[in-house]
CSV table of C-alpha atoms (C1' of nucleotides) in Angstrom, one decimal:
chain,number,residue,atom,x,y,z
A,1,MET,CA,-87.6,-16.8,60.4
A,2,SER,CA,-88.7,-13.6,62.0
A,3,GLY,CA,-88.5,-12.8,58.3
A,4,SER,CA,-89.8,-9.3,57.7
A,5,ARG,CA,-92.9,-10.6,55.9
A,6,SER,CA,-94.2,-13.0,58.5
A,7,ASP,CA,-93.3,-10.5,61.2
A,8,LEU,CA,-95.6,-7.9,59.8
A,9,ILE,CA,-98.3,-10.4,59.0
A,10,ALA,CA,-98.4,-11.7,62.5
A,11,GLU,CA,-98.7,-8.1,63.7
A,12,THR,CA,-101.5,-7.4,61.3
A,13,LEU,CA,-103.4,-10.6,62.2
A,14,GLU,CA,-103.0,-9.8,65.9
A,15,GLN,CA,-104.6,-6.4,65.3
A,16,ASP,CA,-107.3,-8.0,63.2
A,17,ILE,CA,-108.1,-10.4,66.0
A,18,LEU,CA,-108.0,-7.9,68.8
A,19,ARG,CA,-110.2,-5.5,66.9
A,20,GLY,CA,-112.7,-8.2,66.3
A,21,ARG,CA,-112.4,-8.6,62.6
A,22,PHE,CA,-112.2,-12.3,63.2
A,23,ALA,CA,-114.8,-13.5,65.7
A,24,PRO,CA,-113.7,-15.9,68.3
A,25,GLY,CA,-114.0,-19.5,67.1
A,26,THR,CA,-113.5,-18.5,63.5
A,27,ARG,CA,-111.1,-20.7,61.5
A,28,LEU,CA,-108.4,-18.8,59.8
A,29,ASP,CA,-108.0,-20.0,56.3
A,30,GLU,CA,-104.4,-20.2,55.3
A,31,THR,CA,-105.0,-20.0,51.5
A,32,ARG,CA,-107.4,-17.2,51.8
A,33,LEU,CA,-105.1,-15.1,54.0
A,34,ALA,CA,-102.2,-15.9,51.8
A,35,LYS,CA,-104.0,-14.5,48.8
A,36,GLU,CA,-105.2,-11.6,50.8
A,37,HIS,CA,-101.7,-10.6,51.9
A,38,GLY,CA,-100.1,-11.5,48.6
A,39,VAL,CA,-97.8,-14.1,49.9
A,40,SER,CA,-97.6,-17.9,49.9
A,41,ARG,CA,-98.9,-20.1,52.7
A,42,THR,CA,-95.5,-20.4,54.4
A,43,PRO,CA,-95.3,-16.9,56.0
A,44,ILE,CA,-98.9,-17.2,57.0
A,45,ARG,CA,-98.2,-20.4,58.8
A,46,GLU,CA,-95.2,-18.8,60.5
A,47,ALA,CA,-97.4,-16.0,61.7
A,48,PHE,CA,-99.9,-18.5,63.0
A,49,GLN,CA,-97.3,-20.1,65.1
A,50,ARG,CA,-96.4,-16.9,66.7
A,51,LEU,CA,-100.0,-16.1,67.4
A,52,SER,CA,-100.4,-19.5,68.9
A,53,ALA,CA,-97.4,-18.9,71.2
A,54,ALA,CA,-99.0,-15.7,72.2
A,55,GLY,CA,-102.2,-17.5,73.0
A,56,LEU,CA,-104.4,-15.7,70.5
A,57,VAL,CA,-105.2,-18.7,68.4
A,58,GLU,CA,-105.4,-22.4,68.9
A,59,GLN,CA,-104.0,-24.9,66.5
A,60,VAL,CA,-105.8,-28.1,66.1
A,61,PRO,CA,-103.8,-30.7,64.3
A,62,ARG,CA,-105.1,-31.4,60.8
A,63,ARG,CA,-108.0,-29.1,61.3
A,64,GLY,CA,-106.6,-25.6,61.3
A,65,VAL,CA,-106.1,-22.7,63.5
A,66,PHE,CA,-109.0,-21.0,65.3
A,67,VAL,CA,-109.4,-17.7,67.0
A,68,ARG,CA,-109.4,-18.5,70.7
A,69,GLU,CA,-112.4,-17.6,72.7
A,70,ILE,CA,-111.1,-15.7,75.7
A,71,GLY,CA,-113.8,-16.5,78.2
A,72,THR,CA,-114.6,-14.1,81.0
A,73,VAL,CA,-113.2,-16.5,83.5
A,74,GLU,CA,-109.8,-16.8,81.8
A,75,LEU,CA,-109.7,-13.0,81.5
A,76,LEU,CA,-110.3,-12.5,85.2
A,77,GLU,CA,-107.6,-15.1,85.8
A,78,MET,CA,-105.3,-13.1,83.7
A,79,PHE,CA,-106.1,-9.9,85.5
A,80,GLU,CA,-105.3,-11.7,88.8
A,81,VAL,CA,-101.9,-12.7,87.5
A,82,MET,CA,-101.3,-9.3,86.2
A,83,ALA,CA,-102.0,-7.9,89.6
A,84,GLU,CA,-99.4,-10.2,91.1
A,85,LEU,CA,-96.8,-9.4,88.5
A,86,GLU,CA,-97.3,-5.7,89.0
A,87,ALA,CA,-97.2,-6.2,92.8
A,88,ALA,CA,-93.9,-8.0,92.3
A,89,CYS,CA,-92.6,-5.1,90.2
A,90,GLY,CA,-93.6,-2.7,92.9
A,91,ARG,CA,-92.0,-4.7,95.7
A,92,LEU,CA,-88.7,-4.8,93.9
A,93,ALA,CA,-88.9,-1.3,92.5
A,94,ALA,CA,-89.5,0.1,96.0
A,95,ARG,CA,-86.1,-1.2,97.0
A,96,ARG,CA,-84.1,-0.6,93.8
A,97,ILE,CA,-85.5,2.5,92.2
A,98,ALA,CA,-83.2,5.5,91.7
A,99,ASP,CA,-84.2,9.1,92.2
A,100,ALA,CA,-84.0,9.9,88.6
A,101,ALA,CA,-86.4,7.0,87.7
A,102,LEU,CA,-88.7,8.2,90.4
A,103,ASP,CA,-88.8,11.6,88.7
A,104,GLU,CA,-89.6,9.9,85.4
A,105,LEU,CA,-92.4,8.0,87.0
A,106,GLU,CA,-93.7,11.2,88.5
A,107,ALA,CA,-93.6,12.8,85.0
A,108,ALA,CA,-95.7,10.0,83.6
A,109,ASN,CA,-98.1,10.4,86.5
A,110,ALA,CA,-98.3,14.1,85.8
A,111,GLY,CA,-99.1,13.2,82.2
A,112,CYS,CA,-102.0,11.1,83.5
A,113,ARG,CA,-103.3,14.0,85.6
A,114,ALA,CA,-103.1,16.4,82.7
A,115,ALA,CA,-105.1,14.0,80.5
A,116,MET,CA,-107.6,13.4,83.3
A,117,GLU,CA,-108.2,17.1,83.7
A,118,ALA,CA,-108.5,17.5,79.9
A,119,GLY,CA,-111.1,14.7,79.9
A,120,ASP,CA,-108.9,12.9,77.4
A,121,ILE,CA,-109.5,9.2,77.9
A,122,ASP,CA,-107.1,8.0,75.2
A,123,GLY,CA,-104.5,10.3,76.5
A,124,TYR,CA,-105.0,9.0,80.0
A,125,TYR,CA,-104.7,5.5,78.7
A,126,LEU,CA,-101.4,6.3,76.9
A,127,GLU,CA,-99.8,8.1,79.9
A,128,ASN,CA,-101.0,5.4,82.2
A,129,GLU,CA,-99.3,2.8,80.0
A,130,ARG,CA,-96.1,4.8,80.2
A,131,PHE,CA,-96.4,4.8,84.0
A,132,HIS,CA,-96.8,1.1,84.2
A,133,HIS,CA,-94.1,0.3,81.7
A,134,ARG,CA,-91.7,2.5,83.5
A,135,LEU,CA,-92.5,0.7,86.7
A,136,TYR,CA,-91.9,-2.7,85.2
A,137,ALA,CA,-88.4,-1.5,84.1
A,138,GLU,CA,-87.7,-0.1,87.5
A,139,SER,CA,-88.2,-3.6,89.0
A,140,GLY,CA,-84.6,-4.0,88.0
A,141,ASN,CA,-85.5,-7.4,86.7
A,142,ALA,CA,-85.4,-7.6,83.0
A,143,PHE,CA,-87.1,-11.0,82.8
A,144,LEU,CA,-90.0,-9.8,85.1
A,145,CYS,CA,-90.2,-6.7,83.0
A,146,GLY,CA,-90.6,-8.8,79.9
A,147,GLU,CA,-93.3,-11.0,81.3
A,148,ALA,CA,-95.2,-8.1,82.7
A,149,ARG,CA,-95.1,-6.3,79.3
A,150,ARG,CA,-96.3,-9.5,77.6
A,151,LEU,CA,-99.3,-9.9,79.7
A,152,HIS,CA,-100.0,-6.2,79.8
A,153,ARG,CA,-100.1,-6.2,76.0
A,154,ARG,CA,-102.5,-9.1,76.0
A,155,LEU,CA,-104.8,-7.4,78.4
A,156,ARG,CA,-104.5,-4.0,76.7
A,157,PRO,CA,-108.0,-3.9,75.0
A,158,PHE,CA,-109.7,-4.9,78.3
A,159,ARG,CA,-107.7,-2.5,80.5
A,160,ARG,CA,-108.8,0.2,78.1
A,161,MET,CA,-112.5,-0.7,78.3
A,162,GLN,CA,-112.8,-0.3,82.0
A,163,LEU,CA,-111.5,3.3,81.8
A,164,GLN,CA,-114.8,4.2,80.1
A,165,LEU,CA,-116.6,3.6,83.4
A,166,ARG,CA,-117.8,6.7,85.1
A,167,GLY,CA,-115.4,7.8,87.9
A,168,ARG,CA,-112.8,5.2,87.2
A,169,ILE,CA,-110.1,7.6,85.9
A,170,PRO,CA,-110.0,9.8,89.0
A,171,GLN,CA,-110.0,6.7,91.2
A,172,SER,CA,-107.2,5.2,89.2
A,173,MET,CA,-105.3,8.5,89.5
A,174,ASN,CA,-105.7,8.4,93.3
A,175,GLU,CA,-104.3,4.9,93.3
A,176,HIS,CA,-101.3,6.1,91.3
A,177,GLU,CA,-100.6,8.8,93.8
A,178,ALA,CA,-100.7,6.3,96.7
A,179,ILE,CA,-98.3,4.0,94.8
A,180,MET,CA,-95.9,6.9,94.1
A,181,ALA,CA,-95.9,7.7,97.8
A,182,ALA,CA,-95.1,4.2,98.8
A,183,LEU,CA,-92.3,4.0,96.2
A,184,ARG,CA,-90.8,7.2,97.3
A,185,GLU,CA,-90.8,6.0,100.9
A,186,GLY,CA,-89.3,2.7,99.8
A,187,ASP,CA,-92.1,0.8,101.5
A,188,ALA,CA,-92.0,-2.4,99.4
A,189,GLU,CA,-94.9,-4.2,101.0
A,190,ARG,CA,-97.2,-1.3,100.7
A,191,ALA,CA,-96.2,-0.6,97.1
A,192,ALA,CA,-96.9,-4.2,96.3
A,193,SER,CA,-100.2,-4.3,98.0
A,194,LEU,CA,-101.4,-1.0,96.4
A,195,LEU,CA,-100.4,-2.2,93.0
A,196,ARG,CA,-102.1,-5.5,93.4
A,197,ASP,CA,-105.3,-3.8,94.4
A,198,HIS,CA,-104.9,-1.2,91.6
A,199,VAL,CA,-104.9,-4.0,89.0
A,200,ALA,CA,-107.3,-6.2,90.8
A,201,ILE,CA,-109.8,-3.4,90.7
A,202,GLN,CA,-109.4,-3.2,86.9
A,203,GLY,CA,-110.3,-6.8,86.7
A,204,GLU,CA,-113.3,-6.2,89.0
A,205,LYS,CA,-114.5,-3.3,86.9
A,206,PHE,CA,-114.1,-5.3,83.8
A,207,ARG,CA,-116.3,-8.0,85.3
A,208,LEU,CA,-119.0,-5.5,86.1
A,209,LEU,CA,-118.8,-4.2,82.6
A,210,VAL,CA,-119.3,-7.7,81.2
A,211,ALA,CA,-122.1,-8.4,83.6
A,212,GLY,CA,-123.8,-5.1,82.5
A,213,LEU,CA,-123.5,-6.0,78.9
A,214,ARG,CA,-124.9,-9.4,79.4
A,215,THR,CA,-128.0,-8.2,81.3
A,216,ALA,CA,-128.4,-5.2,78.9
A,217,GLY,CA,-128.0,-7.4,75.7
B,1,MET,CA,-98.9,-27.0,62.5
B,2,SER,CA,-98.4,-28.7,65.7
B,3,GLY,CA,-97.9,-31.5,63.3
B,4,SER,CA,-96.8,-34.6,65.0
B,5,ARG,CA,-93.3,-34.4,63.5
B,6,SER,CA,-92.4,-30.9,64.4
B,7,ASP,CA,-93.9,-31.4,67.8
B,8,LEU,CA,-91.6,-34.3,68.6
B,9,ILE,CA,-88.7,-32.6,67.0
B,10,ALA,CA,-89.2,-29.5,69.1
B,11,GLU,CA,-89.3,-31.7,72.2
B,12,THR,CA,-86.2,-33.5,71.2
B,13,LEU,CA,-84.3,-30.4,70.5
B,14,GLU,CA,-85.4,-28.9,73.8
B,15,GLN,CA,-84.0,-31.9,75.6
B,16,ASP,CA,-80.8,-31.7,73.6
B,17,ILE,CA,-80.3,-28.1,74.5
B,18,LEU,CA,-81.1,-28.5,78.2
B,19,ARG,CA,-78.8,-31.5,78.4
B,20,GLY,CA,-76.0,-29.5,76.9
B,21,ARG,CA,-75.7,-31.4,73.7
B,22,PHE,CA,-75.7,-28.0,72.0
B,23,ALA,CA,-73.5,-25.5,73.8
B,24,PRO,CA,-74.9,-22.0,74.3
B,25,GLY,CA,-74.1,-19.8,71.4
B,26,THR,CA,-74.0,-22.7,68.9
B,27,ARG,CA,-75.8,-22.1,65.6
B,28,LEU,CA,-78.4,-24.8,64.9
B,29,ASP,CA,-78.0,-25.8,61.2
B,30,GLU,CA,-81.3,-26.4,59.6
B,31,THR,CA,-80.0,-28.7,56.9
B,32,ARG,CA,-77.9,-30.8,59.2
B,33,LEU,CA,-80.7,-31.2,61.7
B,34,ALA,CA,-83.1,-32.0,58.9
B,35,LYS,CA,-80.9,-34.8,57.7
B,36,GLU,CA,-80.3,-36.0,61.2
B,37,HIS,CA,-84.0,-36.3,61.9
B,38,GLY,CA,-84.9,-37.6,58.4
B,39,VAL,CA,-87.2,-34.8,57.5
B,40,SER,CA,-87.1,-31.7,55.4
B,41,ARG,CA,-86.2,-28.2,56.6
B,42,THR,CA,-89.8,-27.2,57.1
B,43,PRO,CA,-90.6,-29.1,60.3
B,44,ILE,CA,-87.2,-28.1,61.7
B,45,ARG,CA,-88.1,-24.5,61.1
B,46,GLU,CA,-91.4,-24.9,62.8
B,47,ALA,CA,-89.6,-26.5,65.8
B,48,PHE,CA,-87.2,-23.6,65.9
B,49,GLN,CA,-90.1,-21.2,66.2
B,50,ARG,CA,-91.5,-23.0,69.1
B,51,LEU,CA,-88.1,-23.1,70.8
B,52,SER,CA,-87.8,-19.4,70.1
B,53,ALA,CA,-91.1,-18.7,71.7
B,54,ALA,CA,-90.0,-20.7,74.7
B,55,GLY,CA,-86.9,-18.6,74.9
B,56,LEU,CA,-84.5,-21.4,74.4
B,57,VAL,CA,-83.0,-20.1,71.1
B,58,GLU,CA,-82.6,-16.8,69.5
B,59,GLN,CA,-83.4,-16.2,65.9
B,60,VAL,CA,-81.3,-13.7,64.0
B,61,PRO,CA,-82.8,-12.7,60.7
B,62,ARG,CA,-80.8,-14.0,57.7
B,63,ARG,CA,-78.2,-15.5,60.0
B,64,GLY,CA,-79.8,-18.4,61.7
B,65,VAL,CA,-80.9,-19.6,65.1
B,66,PHE,CA,-78.5,-19.8,68.0
B,67,VAL,CA,-78.8,-21.5,71.4
B,68,ARG,CA,-79.4,-18.8,73.9
B,69,GLU,CA,-76.8,-18.1,76.6
B,70,ILE,CA,-78.7,-18.1,79.8
B,71,GLY,CA,-76.5,-15.9,81.9
B,72,THR,CA,-76.4,-16.2,85.6
B,73,VAL,CA,-78.1,-12.8,86.0
B,74,GLU,CA,-81.1,-13.8,83.8
B,75,LEU,CA,-81.3,-17.0,85.7
B,76,LEU,CA,-81.5,-15.3,89.0
B,77,GLU,CA,-84.1,-13.0,87.6
B,78,MET,CA,-86.1,-16.0,86.6
B,79,PHE,CA,-85.9,-17.4,90.1
B,80,GLU,CA,-87.1,-14.1,91.4
B,81,VAL,CA,-90.1,-14.3,89.2
B,82,MET,CA,-90.7,-17.9,90.0
B,83,ALA,CA,-90.7,-16.9,93.7
B,84,GLU,CA,-93.4,-14.3,93.1
B,85,LEU,CA,-95.5,-16.7,91.0
B,86,GLU,CA,-95.4,-19.4,93.7
B,87,ALA,CA,-96.2,-16.8,96.3
B,88,ALA,CA,-99.2,-15.8,94.3
B,89,CYS,CA,-100.3,-19.5,94.0
B,90,GLY,CA,-99.9,-19.8,97.8
B,91,ARG,CA,-101.8,-16.7,98.5
B,92,LEU,CA,-104.7,-17.8,96.4
B,93,ALA,CA,-104.6,-21.4,97.4
B,94,ALA,CA,-104.7,-20.6,101.1
B,95,ARG,CA,-108.1,-19.1,100.5
B,96,ARG,CA,-109.5,-21.5,98.0
B,97,ILE,CA,-108.0,-24.9,98.7
B,98,ALA,CA,-110.4,-27.7,99.6
B,99,ASP,CA,-109.7,-30.3,102.3
B,100,ALA,CA,-109.3,-33.1,99.8
B,101,ALA,CA,-106.7,-31.1,98.0
B,102,LEU,CA,-104.9,-30.4,101.2
B,103,ASP,CA,-104.7,-34.1,101.8
B,104,GLU,CA,-103.2,-34.6,98.4
B,105,LEU,CA,-100.6,-31.9,99.1
B,106,GLU,CA,-99.9,-33.6,102.3
B,107,ALA,CA,-99.4,-36.9,100.5
B,108,ALA,CA,-96.9,-35.4,98.1
B,109,ASN,CA,-95.1,-33.9,101.1
B,110,ALA,CA,-95.1,-37.3,102.7
B,111,GLY,CA,-93.5,-38.6,99.6
B,112,CYS,CA,-90.8,-36.0,99.9
B,113,ARG,CA,-90.1,-37.0,103.5
B,114,ALA,CA,-89.9,-40.7,102.5
B,115,ALA,CA,-87.4,-39.9,99.7
B,116,MET,CA,-85.4,-37.7,102.1
B,117,GLU,CA,-85.2,-40.4,104.7
B,118,ALA,CA,-84.1,-42.9,102.0
B,119,GLY,CA,-81.5,-40.4,100.8
B,120,ASP,CA,-83.0,-40.5,97.4
B,121,ILE,CA,-82.3,-37.2,95.7
B,122,ASP,CA,-84.0,-38.0,92.4
B,123,GLY,CA,-87.0,-39.3,94.3
B,124,TYR,CA,-87.1,-36.1,96.4
B,125,TYR,CA,-86.9,-34.0,93.3
B,126,LEU,CA,-89.9,-35.9,91.8
B,127,GLU,CA,-92.1,-35.7,94.8
B,128,ASN,CA,-91.1,-32.1,95.3
B,129,GLU,CA,-92.3,-31.4,91.8
B,130,ARG,CA,-95.5,-33.1,92.5
B,131,PHE,CA,-96.0,-30.9,95.5
B,132,HIS,CA,-95.4,-27.7,93.6
B,133,HIS,CA,-97.5,-28.7,90.7
B,134,ARG,CA,-100.4,-29.5,92.9
B,135,LEU,CA,-100.0,-26.2,94.6
B,136,TYR,CA,-100.2,-24.4,91.3
B,137,ALA,CA,-103.4,-26.2,90.5
B,138,GLU,CA,-104.9,-25.3,93.9
B,139,SER,CA,-104.5,-21.6,93.2
B,140,GLY,CA,-107.8,-22.1,91.4
B,141,ASN,CA,-106.4,-20.0,88.6
B,142,ALA,CA,-105.8,-22.0,85.5
B,143,PHE,CA,-103.9,-19.3,83.8
B,144,LEU,CA,-101.6,-18.8,86.8
B,145,CYS,CA,-101.1,-22.5,87.0
B,146,GLY,CA,-100.0,-22.6,83.3
B,147,GLU,CA,-97.6,-19.7,83.7
B,148,ALA,CA,-96.1,-21.3,86.8
B,149,ARG,CA,-95.6,-24.6,85.1
B,150,ARG,CA,-94.0,-23.0,82.1
B,151,LEU,CA,-91.4,-21.2,84.2
B,152,HIS,CA,-90.9,-24.2,86.5
B,153,ARG,CA,-90.2,-26.3,83.5
B,154,ARG,CA,-87.6,-23.8,82.3
B,155,LEU,CA,-85.9,-23.7,85.6
B,156,ARG,CA,-86.1,-27.4,86.1
B,157,PRO,CA,-82.4,-28.3,85.5
B,158,PHE,CA,-81.3,-25.5,87.9
B,159,ARG,CA,-83.8,-26.3,90.6
B,160,ARG,CA,-82.4,-29.8,90.5
B,161,MET,CA,-78.8,-28.7,90.8
B,162,GLN,CA,-79.2,-27.0,94.1
B,163,LEU,CA,-80.7,-30.1,95.7
B,164,GLN,CA,-77.2,-31.6,95.6
B,165,LEU,CA,-76.0,-29.1,98.2
B,166,ARG,CA,-75.3,-30.5,101.6
B,167,GLY,CA,-78.2,-30.0,104.0
B,168,ARG,CA,-80.5,-28.4,101.4
B,169,ILE,CA,-83.0,-31.2,101.3
B,170,PRO,CA,-83.8,-31.3,105.1
B,171,GLN,CA,-84.1,-27.5,104.9
B,172,SER,CA,-86.4,-27.6,102.0
B,173,MET,CA,-88.5,-30.2,103.8
B,174,ASN,CA,-88.9,-27.9,106.8
B,175,GLU,CA,-90.0,-25.1,104.5
B,176,HIS,CA,-92.6,-27.4,103.0
B,177,GLU,CA,-93.9,-28.2,106.5
B,178,ALA,CA,-94.3,-24.5,107.3
B,179,ILE,CA,-96.0,-23.9,104.0
B,180,MET,CA,-98.4,-26.7,104.7
B,181,ALA,CA,-99.2,-25.3,108.1
B,182,ALA,CA,-100.0,-21.9,106.7
B,183,LEU,CA,-102.2,-23.4,104.0
B,184,ARG,CA,-104.1,-25.5,106.6
B,185,GLU,CA,-104.7,-22.4,108.7
B,186,GLY,CA,-105.8,-20.4,105.6
B,187,ASP,CA,-103.2,-17.7,106.3
B,188,ALA,CA,-102.8,-16.3,102.8
B,189,GLU,CA,-100.1,-13.8,103.5
B,190,ARG,CA,-97.9,-16.2,105.5
B,191,ALA,CA,-98.3,-18.9,102.8
B,192,ALA,CA,-97.2,-16.4,100.2
B,193,SER,CA,-94.3,-15.1,102.2
B,194,LEU,CA,-93.1,-18.6,103.0
B,195,LEU,CA,-93.3,-19.7,99.4
B,196,ARG,CA,-91.5,-16.7,98.1
B,197,ASP,CA,-88.7,-17.4,100.5
B,198,HIS,CA,-88.7,-21.1,99.7
B,199,VAL,CA,-88.0,-20.4,96.0
B,200,ALA,CA,-85.8,-17.3,96.6
B,201,ILE,CA,-83.5,-19.6,98.6
B,202,GLN,CA,-83.3,-21.9,95.7
B,203,GLY,CA,-82.1,-19.0,93.6
B,204,GLU,CA,-79.6,-18.0,96.3
B,205,LYS,CA,-78.3,-21.6,96.5
B,206,PHE,CA,-77.9,-21.7,92.8
B,207,ARG,CA,-75.9,-18.5,92.9
B,208,LEU,CA,-73.6,-20.0,95.5
B,209,LEU,CA,-73.2,-23.0,93.4
B,210,VAL,CA,-72.2,-21.0,90.4
B,211,ALA,CA,-69.9,-18.9,92.4
B,212,GLY,CA,-68.3,-22.0,93.8
B,213,LEU,CA,-67.8,-23.5,90.3
B,214,ARG,CA,-66.3,-20.3,89.1
B,215,THR,CA,-63.6,-20.1,91.8
B,216,ALA,CA,-63.0,-23.8,91.7
B,217,GLY,CA,-62.6,-23.9,87.9
C,1,DT,C1',-47.6,-8.4,55.0
C,2,DG,C1',-52.0,-6.4,55.8
C,3,DT,C1',-56.2,-4.7,53.7
C,4,DC,C1',-59.8,-4.3,50.7
C,5,DA,C1',-62.8,-5.7,46.8
C,6,DA,C1',-65.0,-8.8,43.7
C,7,DG,C1',-66.7,-13.4,43.0
C,8,DT,C1',-68.1,-17.8,44.8
C,9,DT,C1',-70.6,-20.4,48.1
C,10,DT,C1',-73.5,-21.2,51.7
C,11,DT,C1',-77.8,-20.4,54.0
C,12,DC,C1',-82.0,-18.2,54.9
C,13,DG,C1',-86.8,-16.8,53.5
C,14,DT,C1',-90.5,-17.8,50.3
C,15,DA,C1',-93.0,-20.1,46.7
C,16,DT,C1',-94.7,-24.1,44.9
C,17,DA,C1',-95.6,-29.1,44.5
C,18,DC,C1',-97.0,-33.3,46.6
C,19,DA,C1',-98.9,-36.5,50.1
C,20,DA,C1',-101.9,-37.6,53.9
C,21,DT,C1',-106.0,-36.8,56.4
C,22,DT,C1',-110.4,-34.9,57.4
C,23,DT,C1',-115.0,-33.6,56.0
C,24,DG,C1',-119.2,-33.4,53.5
C,25,DG,C1',-122.4,-35.5,50.5
C,26,DC,C1',-124.5,-39.1,48.3
C,27,DA,C1',-126.0,-43.7,47.7
C,28,DT,C1',-127.3,-47.9,49.8
C,29,DC,C1',-129.5,-50.7,53.1
C,30,DA,C1',-132.0,-52.2,57.4
D,1,DT,C1',-137.1,-42.8,57.3
D,2,DG,C1',-132.8,-43.1,59.6
D,3,DA,C1',-128.2,-44.9,59.8
D,4,DT,C1',-124.0,-46.3,57.6
D,5,DG,C1',-120.3,-46.7,54.3
D,6,DC,C1',-117.7,-44.9,50.6
D,7,DC,C1',-116.1,-41.5,47.4
D,8,DA,C1',-114.7,-36.7,46.2
D,9,DA,C1',-113.2,-32.3,47.4
D,10,DA,C1',-110.9,-29.4,50.4
D,11,DT,C1',-107.2,-28.6,53.7
D,12,DT,C1',-103.4,-29.5,56.4
D,13,DG,C1',-98.5,-31.1,56.8
D,14,DT,C1',-94.2,-32.0,54.4
D,15,DA,C1',-90.9,-31.9,50.7
D,16,DT,C1',-88.5,-29.5,47.2
D,17,DA,C1',-87.3,-25.6,44.2
D,18,DC,C1',-85.8,-21.0,43.7
D,19,DG,C1',-84.3,-16.1,44.7
D,20,DA,C1',-81.9,-13.0,47.7
D,21,DA,C1',-78.8,-11.9,51.3
D,22,DA,C1',-74.9,-12.8,54.0
D,23,DA,C1',-70.3,-15.1,54.8
D,24,DC,C1',-66.1,-16.9,53.0
D,25,DT,C1',-62.4,-17.1,49.6
D,26,DT,C1',-59.3,-15.4,46.5
D,27,DG,C1',-56.4,-12.2,44.5
D,28,DA,C1',-54.6,-7.7,43.7
D,29,DC,C1',-52.6,-3.6,45.6
D,30,DA,C1',-50.6,-0.5,49.0
DNA sequence: TGTCAAGTTTTCGTATACAATTTGGCATCA
DNA sequence: TGATGCCAAATTGTATACGAAAACTTGACA
C-alpha cells in the first residue's frame, strides 16, 4: 500500500483529471488504464480509492468510477470553507507567530510584489502559494495546517483562474499587505476577518468568471 | 470498489479501533484479519486504504499498517479546528436559517433538556448530536456540512468523554440556549463566537480529563 | 559474551485467475 | 410497432499465485 507504483499512478491520474484530460462524468476504465500504465488492475484500483477519498472521482458499486462533476455551487461552497479555514489560521497565527516567521511571511509577500511588478502571473501564483502555506504553518496547529493544505490543493486550479482577471493581482497584493499589518500587530480578529474576505473574494471572482463564460459561450 | 464486503469491513475495523480493541501502535495483520473476516487479503487492503484516508491508521511501505497514536496534542488541535468549523456553520446559519429549521433545532435542544433533567447522559449525547448535525445542515453549505460531520465523527468518542464531568451537561445546555438566541436574532458574529467557545470548552475539558488521568494513574 | 553476516522466513506489493453482476442487443409477443 | 424477457459480452469485486523486500534466526568470530 502506498506502493511506489500506485502512488505515482494516483498522482498522474489526478493531474490528468485536473487538466481536463478526462471530462467530468467520464468513466475511468480499469483495464484500459492498466494497459496504458503498464501495470495490472490492482494498482489502478488502489489509485482510484485514493482519488475517491480526495473527492476527485466517485465510485459506484458494480458500475465503476466516474470523474466527479464539480458543480459551480459546490466549488463556491468549497471557497466558503477555505475562507473560514484561512481565517482560522490567521486568528491563531496572529497570537502565536514568532518574529522570524513574520519575516518569512514578509519575504514571501515581497516575492509576490516582485512578480506583480514583473507582470508574471505564474510567479505571483507561486509566491502567493508560498505565503499562504507559510500562514497555515504559523497557525501552530498541524492538523489545521494539513486540512488547509488539502483544500487549497483541491482549489488550486480555480484559485489560479481568477488571477487572470484584470486588476485582481494588485487588489490581492493590497489584501496581503493589510493581512501582514494585522498579523504584525497581533490583532487576531482583524487578521481573521481580512483573510476570510481575501479568500471569499476569490470565490466571488471565480463566480463572475464562470458567469462570463456561460453568457459568452 | 466500495464493494459491500470491504465497506463493512472498514466499518467494523473502525469500530474496533475506536473501541480500543486494537491498541495504538499495533500492526494490523492482513492475513490474520482476512481469516478472521472470512475473506481474502484484497478486501482487507481496500479497507485499510479507507482507514488510512480517514486518518485512523498509518501505512508504512513494505512494513504494514499501524493503528495511529492520536496524541493529546493532535486531539486538542482537532478540537480547535472543530470549534472553527462549528463557528463557521453558526455564522452562515444565522443568516440563512429558515423558521422551520429553527423550530427543528429548538426541538433537538428540548430533547437535550429532557435528557438532562432525566439525568440520562447517553440520551443527552444523542440529542446533542442531533442538534449539532442539524446546525451543520443549516449552514446551507453542503461541503461544510460534510467536513463538519467528518471531524465530528472522528472526535465522537472524546466529545462523549467530557460529558461525564460533573456539571458539564447543565453548562453545555446553557451554551446551547445562548446559541439558539443568537441564531434566532440572526446575529452571525455572536452565533459564531458562542459556538467556537462551546466547542473549545469541550477541548479544554478533555484536556483536564487527560491531565487528571495522568496524575491519577 | 557481544556483534555482525548470511540464510531463512515472513509479509508486502503486484499479477493473474475466477466469480458475480450489470448492460446491451436480439428475439418474441401483445 | 412498442414492450418485455432472456442470453451474451463486458466489467467489477474477490481469490489466489508469485516476486521482492524486510525482519528474524542462526552461527561464526572477535
